[in-house]
């Protein structure tokens, strides 16, 4: 009913505690910087097109 990647994400990050959600990776793709040591989020000054 959905893309296989959605199932994989759901299995790995929602249904169990297999892996922590890779916030830094996903926020970077959205144009944000996530500082894992402080837990703060800021906008990237020059986000790329990825």
PDB file of C-alpha atoms in Angstrom:
ATOM      1  CA  UNK A   1       0.000   0.000   0.000  1.00  0.00           C
ATOM      2  CA  UNK A   2       3.038   2.271   0.337  1.00  0.00           C
ATOM      3  CA  UNK A   3       6.670   2.448  -0.671  1.00  0.00           C
ATOM      4  CA  UNK A   4       8.945  -0.252   0.811  1.00  0.00           C
ATOM      5  CA  UNK A   5      11.123   2.480   2.316  1.00  0.00           C
ATOM      6  CA  UNK A   6       8.212   3.613   4.484  1.00  0.00           C
ATOM      7  CA  UNK A   7       7.845   0.087   5.843  1.00  0.00           C
ATOM      8  CA  UNK A   8      11.553  -0.094   6.597  1.00  0.00           C
ATOM      9  CA  UNK A   9      11.489   3.281   8.384  1.00  0.00           C
ATOM     10  CA  UNK A  10       8.436   2.259  10.378  1.00  0.00           C
ATOM     11  CA  UNK A  11       9.972  -1.073  11.373  1.00  0.00           C
ATOM     12  CA  UNK A  12      13.337   0.428  12.343  1.00  0.00           C
ATOM     13  CA  UNK A  13      12.287   3.631  14.091  1.00  0.00           C
ATOM     14  CA  UNK A  14       8.637   3.390  15.126  1.00  0.00           C
ATOM     15  CA  UNK A  15       7.631  -0.202  15.857  1.00  0.00           C
ATOM     16  CA  UNK A  16      10.655  -1.033  17.963  1.00  0.00           C
ATOM     17  CA  UNK A  17      13.654   0.515  19.518  1.00  0.00           C
ATOM     18  CA  UNK A  18      16.076  -0.893  16.970  1.00  0.00           C
ATOM     19  CA  UNK A  19      17.708   2.428  16.078  1.00  0.00           C
ATOM     20  CA  UNK A  20      17.383   6.052  17.165  1.00  0.00           C
ATOM     21  CA  UNK A  21      15.885   8.286  14.462  1.00  0.00           C
ATOM     22  CA  UNK A  22      18.780   9.914  12.562  1.00  0.00           C
ATOM     23  CA  UNK A  23      17.604  13.469  13.244  1.00  0.00           C
ATOM     24  CA  UNK A  24      20.794  15.127  12.039  1.00  0.00           C
ATOM     25  CA  UNK A  25      20.582  13.409   8.640  1.00  0.00           C
ATOM     26  CA  UNK A  26      16.898  14.203   8.069  1.00  0.00           C
ATOM     27  CA  UNK A  27      17.051  17.775   9.341  1.00  0.00           C
ATOM     28  CA  UNK A  28      20.113  18.439   7.165  1.00  0.00           C
ATOM     29  CA  UNK A  29      18.081  17.401   4.111  1.00  0.00           C
ATOM     30  CA  UNK A  30      15.394  19.894   5.135  1.00  0.00           C
ATOM     31  CA  UNK A  31      17.881  22.783   5.490  1.00  0.00           C
ATOM     32  CA  UNK A  32      18.447  22.658   9.234  1.00  0.00           C
ATOM     33  CA  UNK A  33      21.485  22.029  11.398  1.00  0.00           C
ATOM     34  CA  UNK A  34      20.997  19.781  14.420  1.00  0.00           C
ATOM     35  CA  UNK A  35      23.598  19.942  17.170  1.00  0.00           C
ATOM     36  CA  UNK A  36      23.451  16.516  18.801  1.00  0.00           C
ATOM     37  CA  UNK A  37      25.386  17.610  21.884  1.00  0.00           C
ATOM     38  CA  UNK A  38      23.012  20.438  22.839  1.00  0.00           C
ATOM     39  CA  UNK A  39      19.834  19.286  21.064  1.00  0.00           C
ATOM     40  CA  UNK A  40      19.448  22.656  19.327  1.00  0.00           C
ATOM     41  CA  UNK A  41      18.217  23.186  15.785  1.00  0.00           C
ATOM     42  CA  UNK A  42      19.129  26.128  13.567  1.00  0.00           C
ATOM     43  CA  UNK A  43      18.694  26.951   9.912  1.00  0.00           C
ATOM     44  CA  UNK A  44      21.608  26.363   7.580  1.00  0.00           C
ATOM     45  CA  UNK A  45      22.956  29.669   6.210  1.00  0.00           C
ATOM     46  CA  UNK A  46      23.426  28.257   2.681  1.00  0.00           C
ATOM     47  CA  UNK A  47      21.422  25.040   2.313  1.00  0.00           C
ATOM     48  CA  UNK A  48      22.309  22.843  -0.654  1.00  0.00           C
ATOM     49  CA  UNK A  49      19.894  21.521  -3.204  1.00  0.00           C
ATOM     50  CA  UNK A  50      19.992  17.953  -1.875  1.00  0.00           C
TER      51      UNK A  50
END
